Amino acid sequence: MLSVKGLKATVDDKEILKGLDLEVGAGEVHAIMGPNGSGKSTLAHVLSGREGYTVTAGSVTFEGRDLLELDPEERACLGLFLAFQYPVELPGVNNTYFLKAALNAKRRYHGEEELDAVSFLRLMKEKLKVLHLDDSLLKRPVNVGFSGGEKKRNEIFQMALLEPKLAILDETDSGLDIDALRVVADGVNSLRSPERSMLVVTHYQRLLDYIEPDYVHVLARGRIIRSGGKELALELEQKGYGWILDEAAA
Amino acid sequence: MSATPQDLPGQPVAEQRSGASRKAAETEAEYGHLVKSEYEHGFVTEIESDTLPPGLDESVIATISRRKGEPQWMLDWRLAAYAKWLEMPTPQWAAVHYAPIDFQAISYFSAPKKKELKSLDEVDPVLLETYEKLGIPIEEQKALAGVAVDAVFDSVSVATTFREKLAEAGVIFCSISEAVQEYPELVQKYIGSVVPPTDNFYAGLNSAVFTDGTFVYVPKHTRCPMELSTYFRINEAKTGQFERTLIVADEGSYVSYLEGCTAPQRDENQLHAAVVELIAMDNAEIKYSTVQNWYPGDEEGRGGIYNFVTKRGDCRGANSKISWTQVETGSAITWKYPSCILRGDHSVGEFYSVAVTKGRQQADTGTKMIHLGKHTRSTIVSKGISAQHGIQSYRGLVRIAGKAEGARNHTQCDSLLIGDKCAANTFPYIEVKNPTAKMEHEATTSKISDDQLFYCRSRGLSEEDAVSMIVNGFCKEVFNELPMEFAVEAQKLLSISLEGAVG
């Protein structure tokens, strides 16, 4: 599904990713953990095609396509989805209208017929039910005046609608209280499927209590320095990152 | 009282200029590919015209008046305006730049030869084709939500519809020339009573040479049964268009008027100096909506329309209301301040505006709210969007007179900059002579952020669609004020202009 090889990327001439390797298979959930400044968000942004990052070496293929050649919108249409750490406000843009435009952009890309308002509303209602969300967010402008929890729920709702093949969750747990975290995690879990892979970027173990990963990777100083099963996350929770960094340095 | 544009201040109170030359090159590269779309409605229809040779003097005015079959008082009024105009200086205070206009090089009259048509069958097929190219076929317009269309093509109305239904309600909706002949007492009573010929240079010129426009009279306690709509189109090379529109809403009546325009591509600058006068009596309401999409000129700004318009409403009666809504995307230069004189106690004035400047377009636009009556209220919502080298100034005056007890104004003035070479200026001017007045003024300047663009794109939207969506969101408060079918058209128009401007 996703194959990252020797990826190096710079921001303002400063190298952040220093030769990163990562393989994600279909249906797998991978957690990327690491201390502040290790390059977690950079990885998420480079994969989704944000401007301002220069890839200096390495390759990224997604279902056999060279991802780095594509515009962000094309990556999205191919099935990549980034749940933002800080979802962006779009004043005056109705949330439902935004979601319909996004879904139809994707359908157009794949040569499918666009959904009309009625079919779209029906689809939206189904998805709301699956995620146990109410429709109060849908009538408001995108993320404007949303609480932290509402913003993250809205991201997960978008994900449910757009049905990505690979979802990248960038610090989705940040700024959430425990109840909101549970709601978001339940949403993510309900979207797990053998066709859908997930890359869960997080700082803390606690999200992984709710979203159980198949693999855990430790990202530090621009590289993945250790990989393991979900027990690695627990070990990190107890011991912190220091010992791994020391081992890696040794 | 007359409130002239000269009242407005020349000093910028706040100026935001997006400068940073370092970023300019980047932005050019970033947006350059999005800014190449040609003017969509650029074509000239061949239609035989009866055009006067260029030049202006008393004999030209007399010819216009004679061809229009006008009574003597109308000619006298025109000639008096002309005499005053000769003494008036051209206004220099607006933040726009252009070469001096040679008023002797303009032809002041042009009329399609076929006239007085009773049905669409009689309309020149070339003209109908033109409307179709513009996407506004009259046939569909007629069916569309019962909109009556008084189509103004060049200077003379050639198709007027739904007259009977309006006549049943007692509403008069016709060209101003017809009104001068058929309802002279009404025209004589009201013309120039809101915008006198001496008001400003272009209003003076218009008073002398206006060739057509619309007249609406809504009788007492009548709700106009449909939205009234006029499509303007300038189509004769070298012909300036001098429209004169007069709308009178008598006591307790209501009317909504839509004005939309577009013009074909051409090489020479065209002057458009219209005058619009609105009069609302006791408990009457007038809603006036404009979508303006005249040719803005080529990439260097050559050949666009000069849109120098005087629009003013007089809330003459108690509890009357006048609401201006405008979406301005066209013209090389726009110079326009739809205003309200709140004379009647408890009268209400509103101004909702979206203005887009891109390429080399310049716009100096805003409003004036003149509070004379007690407990008068006004609302101003102005959304300015500048892209490429566009220059835009909001210029607004809110004046509370000494006797205007308990007057209130809320002004919101937002600018959106796209790219680093455009400019947005704000010239708000506030005069308060009554201590009970309540004034609110909010202003913001923002740019479409990279975060917003990336967020939209990461959901699969193209950059163009993303910009269009963000800009439409920015303008939403204004679009909400437009009648439904106009709002759809306005959004489409905004998206089309932004395809050319940014996306």
PDB file of N, CA, C and O in Angstrom, chain A residues 5-49:
ATOM      1  N   LYS A   5      10.947   4.884   1.251  1.00  0.00           N
ATOM      2  CA  LYS A   5      12.330   4.383   1.255  1.00  0.00           C
ATOM      3  C   LYS A   5      13.340   5.515   1.292  1.00  0.00           C
ATOM      4  O   LYS A   5      13.349   6.377   0.416  1.00  0.00           O
ATOM      5  N   GLY A   6      14.153   5.504   2.320  1.00  0.00           N
ATOM      6  CA  GLY A   6      15.272   6.451   2.423  1.00  0.00           C
ATOM      7  C   GLY A   6      14.857   7.899   2.289  1.00  0.00           C
ATOM      8  O   GLY A   6      15.570   8.717   1.705  1.00  0.00           O
ATOM      9  N   LEU A   7      13.688   8.246   2.842  1.00  0.00           N
ATOM     10  CA  LEU A   7      13.128   9.585   2.624  1.00  0.00           C
ATOM     11  C   LEU A   7      13.868  10.656   3.415  1.00  0.00           C
ATOM     12  O   LEU A   7      14.017  10.575   4.634  1.00  0.00           O
ATOM     13  N   LYS A   8      14.367  11.646   2.681  1.00  0.00           N
ATOM     14  CA  LYS A   8      14.987  12.811   3.313  1.00  0.00           C
ATOM     15  C   LYS A   8      14.225  14.054   2.891  1.00  0.00           C
ATOM     16  O   LYS A   8      13.914  14.213   1.717  1.00  0.00           O
ATOM     17  N   ALA A   9      13.930  14.921   3.855  1.00  0.00           N
ATOM     18  CA  ALA A   9      13.197  16.142   3.524  1.00  0.00           C
ATOM     19  C   ALA A   9      13.705  17.295   4.369  1.00  0.00           C
ATOM     20  O   ALA A   9      14.086  17.130   5.527  1.00  0.00           O
ATOM     21  N   THR A  10      13.708  18.488   3.748  1.00  0.00           N
ATOM     22  CA  THR A  10      14.176  19.677   4.452  1.00  0.00           C
ATOM     23  C   THR A  10      13.076  20.731   4.500  1.00  0.00           C
ATOM     24  O   THR A  10      12.198  20.771   3.650  1.00  0.00           O
ATOM     25  N   VAL A  11      13.165  21.549   5.526  1.00  0.00           N
ATOM     26  CA  VAL A  11      12.316  22.742   5.626  1.00  0.00           C
ATOM     27  C   VAL A  11      13.263  23.915   5.827  1.00  0.00           C
ATOM     28  O   VAL A  11      14.089  23.887   6.750  1.00  0.00           O
ATOM     29  N   ASP A  12      13.164  24.913   4.963  1.00  0.00           N
ATOM     30  CA  ASP A  12      14.076  26.057   5.033  1.00  0.00           C
ATOM     31  C   ASP A  12      15.529  25.604   5.152  1.00  0.00           C
ATOM     32  O   ASP A  12      16.284  26.074   6.011  1.00  0.00           O
ATOM     33  N   ASP A  13      15.906  24.662   4.317  1.00  0.00           N
ATOM     34  CA  ASP A  13      17.285  24.136   4.273  1.00  0.00           C
ATOM     35  C   ASP A  13      17.706  23.357   5.507  1.00  0.00           C
ATOM     36  O   ASP A  13      18.873  22.983   5.650  1.00  0.00           O
ATOM     37  N   LYS A  14      16.783  23.126   6.408  1.00  0.00           N
ATOM     38  CA  LYS A  14      17.135  22.331   7.586  1.00  0.00           C
ATOM     39  C   LYS A  14      16.601  20.914   7.376  1.00  0.00           C
ATOM     40  O   LYS A  14      15.418  20.734   7.092  1.00  0.00           O
ATOM     41  N   GLU A  15      17.458  19.939   7.489  1.00  0.00           N
ATOM     42  CA  GLU A  15      17.016  18.568   7.247  1.00  0.00           C
ATOM     43  C   GLU A  15      16.231  18.046   8.446  1.00  0.00           C
ATOM     44  O   GLU A  15      16.713  18.041   9.576  1.00  0.00           O
ATOM     45  N   ILE A  16      14.994  17.632   8.171  1.00  0.00           N
ATOM     46  CA  ILE A  16      14.138  17.127   9.251  1.00  0.00           C
ATOM     47  C   ILE A  16      14.026  15.611   9.163  1.00  0.00           C
ATOM     48  O   ILE A  16      14.182  14.907  10.155  1.00  0.00           O
ATOM     49  N   LEU A  17      13.755  15.099   7.970  1.00  0.00           N
ATOM     50  CA  LEU A  17      13.722  13.650   7.782  1.00  0.00           C
ATOM     51  C   LEU A  17      15.059  13.222   7.185  1.00  0.00           C
ATOM     52  O   LEU A  17      15.510  13.779   6.188  1.00  0.00           O
ATOM     53  N   LYS A  18      15.666  12.229   7.825  1.00  0.00           N
ATOM     54  CA  LYS A  18      17.058  11.917   7.452  1.00  0.00           C
ATOM     55  C   LYS A  18      17.211  10.468   7.008  1.00  0.00           C
ATOM     56  O   LYS A  18      18.061   9.748   7.517  1.00  0.00           O
ATOM     57  N   GLY A  19      16.363  10.046   6.105  1.00  0.00           N
ATOM     58  CA  GLY A  19      16.467   8.674   5.610  1.00  0.00           C
ATOM     59  C   GLY A  19      15.485   7.774   6.326  1.00  0.00           C
ATOM     60  O   GLY A  19      15.873   6.933   7.136  1.00  0.00           O
ATOM     61  N   LEU A  20      14.207   7.982   6.023  1.00  0.00           N
ATOM     62  CA  LEU A  20      13.163   7.264   6.741  1.00  0.00           C
ATOM     63  C   LEU A  20      12.619   6.121   5.892  1.00  0.00           C
ATOM     64  O   LEU A  20      12.353   6.287   4.705  1.00  0.00           O
ATOM     65  N   ASP A  21      12.485   4.954   6.522  1.00  0.00           N
ATOM     66  CA  ASP A  21      11.919   3.799   5.822  1.00  0.00           C
ATOM     67  C   ASP A  21      10.654   3.364   6.540  1.00  0.00           C
ATOM     68  O   ASP A  21      10.627   3.315   7.780  1.00  0.00           O
ATOM     69  N   LEU A  22       9.635   3.030   5.746  1.00  0.00           N
ATOM     70  CA  LEU A  22       8.376   2.599   6.357  1.00  0.00           C
ATOM     71  C   LEU A  22       7.564   1.822   5.325  1.00  0.00           C
ATOM     72  O   LEU A  22       7.426   2.248   4.179  1.00  0.00           O
ATOM     73  N   GLU A  23       7.059   0.680   5.752  1.00  0.00           N
ATOM     74  CA  GLU A  23       6.194  -0.113   4.869  1.00  0.00           C
ATOM     75  C   GLU A  23       4.861  -0.314   5.572  1.00  0.00           C
ATOM     76  O   GLU A  23       4.812  -0.780   6.711  1.00  0.00           O
ATOM     77  N   VAL A  24       3.790   0.076   4.910  1.00  0.00           N
ATOM     78  CA  VAL A  24       2.462  -0.120   5.486  1.00  0.00           C
ATOM     79  C   VAL A  24       1.648  -0.991   4.533  1.00  0.00           C
ATOM     80  O   VAL A  24       1.456  -0.626   3.375  1.00  0.00           O
ATOM     81  N   GLY A  25       1.183  -2.121   5.029  1.00  0.00           N
ATOM     82  CA  GLY A  25       0.382  -3.020   4.189  1.00  0.00           C
ATOM     83  C   GLY A  25      -1.094  -2.719   4.329  1.00  0.00           C
ATOM     84  O   GLY A  25      -1.524  -1.999   5.240  1.00  0.00           O
ATOM     85  N   ALA A  26      -1.897  -3.276   3.428  1.00  0.00           N
ATOM     86  CA  ALA A  26      -3.339  -3.041   3.428  1.00  0.00           C
ATOM     87  C   ALA A  26      -3.957  -3.491   4.749  1.00  0.00           C
ATOM     88  O   ALA A  26      -3.625  -4.565   5.266  1.00  0.00           O
ATOM     89  N   GLY A  27      -4.806  -2.673   5.292  1.00  0.00           N
ATOM     90  CA  GLY A  27      -5.529  -3.037   6.513  1.00  0.00           C
ATOM     91  C   GLY A  27      -4.731  -2.887   7.799  1.00  0.00           C
ATOM     92  O   GLY A  27      -5.260  -3.112   8.889  1.00  0.00           O
ATOM     93  N   GLU A  28      -3.466  -2.513   7.699  1.00  0.00           N
ATOM     94  CA  GLU A  28      -2.634  -2.405   8.900  1.00  0.00           C
ATOM     95  C   GLU A  28      -2.762  -1.035   9.555  1.00  0.00           C
ATOM     96  O   GLU A  28      -2.962  -0.026   8.883  1.00  0.00           O
ATOM     97  N   VAL A  29      -2.642  -1.061  10.881  1.00  0.00           N
ATOM     98  CA  VAL A  29      -2.608   0.206  11.609  1.00  0.00           C
ATOM     99  C   VAL A  29      -1.214   0.374  12.210  1.00  0.00           C
ATOM    100  O   VAL A  29      -0.768  -0.455  13.001  1.00  0.00           O
ATOM    101  N   HIS A  30      -0.544   1.419  11.789  1.00  0.00           N
ATOM    102  CA  HIS A  30       0.801   1.692  12.294  1.00  0.00           C
ATOM    103  C   HIS A  30       0.778   2.947  13.153  1.00  0.00           C
ATOM    104  O   HIS A  30       0.180   3.950  12.765  1.00  0.00           O
ATOM    105  N   ALA A  31       1.429   2.871  14.298  1.00  0.00           N
ATOM    106  CA  ALA A  31       1.563   4.071  15.111  1.00  0.00           C
ATOM    107  C   ALA A  31       2.976   4.615  14.961  1.00  0.00           C
ATOM    108  O   ALA A  31       3.943   3.855  14.944  1.00  0.00           O
ATOM    109  N   ILE A  32       3.058   5.932  14.776  1.00  0.00           N
ATOM    110  CA  ILE A  32       4.373   6.580  14.743  1.00  0.00           C
ATOM    111  C   ILE A  32       4.473   7.408  16.021  1.00  0.00           C
ATOM    112  O   ILE A  32       3.674   8.328  16.229  1.00  0.00           O
ATOM    113  N   MET A  33       5.412   7.060  16.871  1.00  0.00           N
ATOM    114  CA  MET A  33       5.584   7.808  18.110  1.00  0.00           C
ATOM    115  C   MET A  33       6.951   8.467  18.094  1.00  0.00           C
ATOM    116  O   MET A  33       7.827   8.080  17.337  1.00  0.00           O
ATOM    117  N   GLY A  34       7.104   9.435  18.967  1.00  0.00           N
ATOM    118  CA  GLY A  34       8.421  10.053  19.030  1.00  0.00           C
ATOM    119  C   GLY A  34       8.364  11.335  19.816  1.00  0.00           C
ATOM    120  O   GLY A  34       7.280  11.919  19.999  1.00  0.00           O
ATOM    121  N   PRO A  35       9.506  11.777  20.287  1.00  0.00           N
ATOM    122  CA  PRO A  35       9.549  13.010  21.069  1.00  0.00           C
ATOM    123  C   PRO A  35       9.254  14.240  20.186  1.00  0.00           C
ATOM    124  O   PRO A  35       9.220  14.130  18.967  1.00  0.00           O
ATOM    125  N   ASN A  36       9.079  15.374  20.840  1.00  0.00           N
ATOM    126  CA  ASN A  36       8.870  16.630  20.114  1.00  0.00           C
ATOM    127  C   ASN A  36      10.016  16.864  19.143  1.00  0.00           C
ATOM    128  O   ASN A  36      11.176  16.595  19.464  1.00  0.00           O
ATOM    129  N   GLY A  37       9.676  17.388  17.961  1.00  0.00           N
ATOM    130  CA  GLY A  37      10.727  17.777  17.019  1.00  0.00           C
ATOM    131  C   GLY A  37      11.392  16.613  16.325  1.00  0.00           C
ATOM    132  O   GLY A  37      12.425  16.771  15.692  1.00  0.00           O
ATOM    133  N   SER A  38      10.806  15.417  16.419  1.00  0.00           N
ATOM    134  CA  SER A  38      11.462  14.266  15.810  1.00  0.00           C
ATOM    135  C   SER A  38      11.145  14.161  14.321  1.00  0.00           C
ATOM    136  O   SER A  38      11.802  13.436  13.599  1.00  0.00           O
ATOM    137  N   GLY A  39      10.117  14.888  13.861  1.00  0.00           N
ATOM    138  CA  GLY A  39       9.778  14.860  12.435  1.00  0.00           C
ATOM    139  C   GLY A  39       8.447  14.179  12.148  1.00  0.00           C
ATOM    140  O   GLY A  39       8.137  13.899  10.994  1.00  0.00           O
ATOM    141  N   LYS A  40       7.638  13.937  13.184  1.00  0.00           N
ATOM    142  CA  LYS A  40       6.367  13.225  12.991  1.00  0.00           C
ATOM    143  C   LYS A  40       5.420  14.000  12.079  1.00  0.00           C
ATOM    144  O   LYS A  40       4.877  13.453  11.127  1.00  0.00           O
ATOM    145  N   SER A  41       5.221  15.271  12.417  1.00  0.00           N
ATOM    146  CA  SER A  41       4.287  16.063  11.602  1.00  0.00           C
ATOM    147  C   SER A  41       4.836  16.302  10.209  1.00  0.00           C
ATOM    148  O   SER A  41       4.091  16.346   9.235  1.00  0.00           O
ATOM    149  N   THR A  42       6.162  16.465  10.133  1.00  0.00           N
ATOM    150  CA  THR A  42       6.784  16.629   8.813  1.00  0.00           C
ATOM    151  C   THR A  42       6.478  15.423   7.940  1.00  0.00           C
ATOM    152  O   THR A  42       6.121  15.565   6.767  1.00  0.00           O
ATOM    153  N   LEU A  43       6.583  14.249   8.506  1.00  0.00           N
ATOM    154  CA  LEU A  43       6.296  13.035   7.751  1.00  0.00           C
ATOM    155  C   LEU A  43       4.851  13.072   7.236  1.00  0.00           C
ATOM    156  O   LEU A  43       4.582  12.818   6.055  1.00  0.00           O
ATOM    157  N   ALA A  44       3.922  13.424   8.135  1.00  0.00           N
ATOM    158  CA  ALA A  44       2.501  13.479   7.744  1.00  0.00           C
ATOM    159  C   ALA A  44       2.295  14.478   6.608  1.00  0.00           C
ATOM    160  O   ALA A  44       1.566  14.212   5.651  1.00  0.00           O
ATOM    161  N   HIS A  45       2.960  15.634   6.714  1.00  0.00           N
ATOM    162  CA  HIS A  45       2.772  16.676   5.704  1.00  0.00           C
ATOM    163  C   HIS A  45       3.422  16.315   4.378  1.00  0.00           C
ATOM    164  O   HIS A  45       2.873  16.590   3.307  1.00  0.00           O
ATOM    165  N   VAL A  46       4.612  15.714   4.434  1.00  0.00           N
ATOM    166  CA  VAL A  46       5.279  15.329   3.187  1.00  0.00           C
ATOM    167  C   VAL A  46       4.443  14.275   2.465  1.00  0.00           C
ATOM    168  O   VAL A  46       4.261  14.339   1.247  1.00  0.00           O
ATOM    169  N   LEU A  47       3.878  13.353   3.223  1.00  0.00           N
ATOM    170  CA  LEU A  47       3.069  12.314   2.583  1.00  0.00           C
ATOM    171  C   LEU A  47       1.821  12.906   1.924  1.00  0.00           C
ATOM    172  O   LEU A  47       1.383  12.445   0.882  1.00  0.00           O
ATOM    173  N   SER A  48       1.248  13.947   2.545  1.00  0.00           N
ATOM    174  CA  SER A  48       0.003  14.489   1.982  1.00  0.00           C
ATOM    175  C   SER A  48       0.265  15.614   0.995  1.00  0.00           C
ATOM    176  O   SER A  48      -0.666  16.122   0.379  1.00  0.00           O
ATOM    177  N   GLY A  49       1.525  16.026   0.839  1.00  0.00           N
ATOM    178  CA  GLY A  49       1.865  16.937  -0.255  1.00  0.00           C
ATOM    179  C   GLY A  49       1.831  18.408   0.083  1.00  0.00           C
ATOM    180  O   GLY A  49       1.673  19.252  -0.792  1.00  0.00           O
TER     181      GLY A  49
END
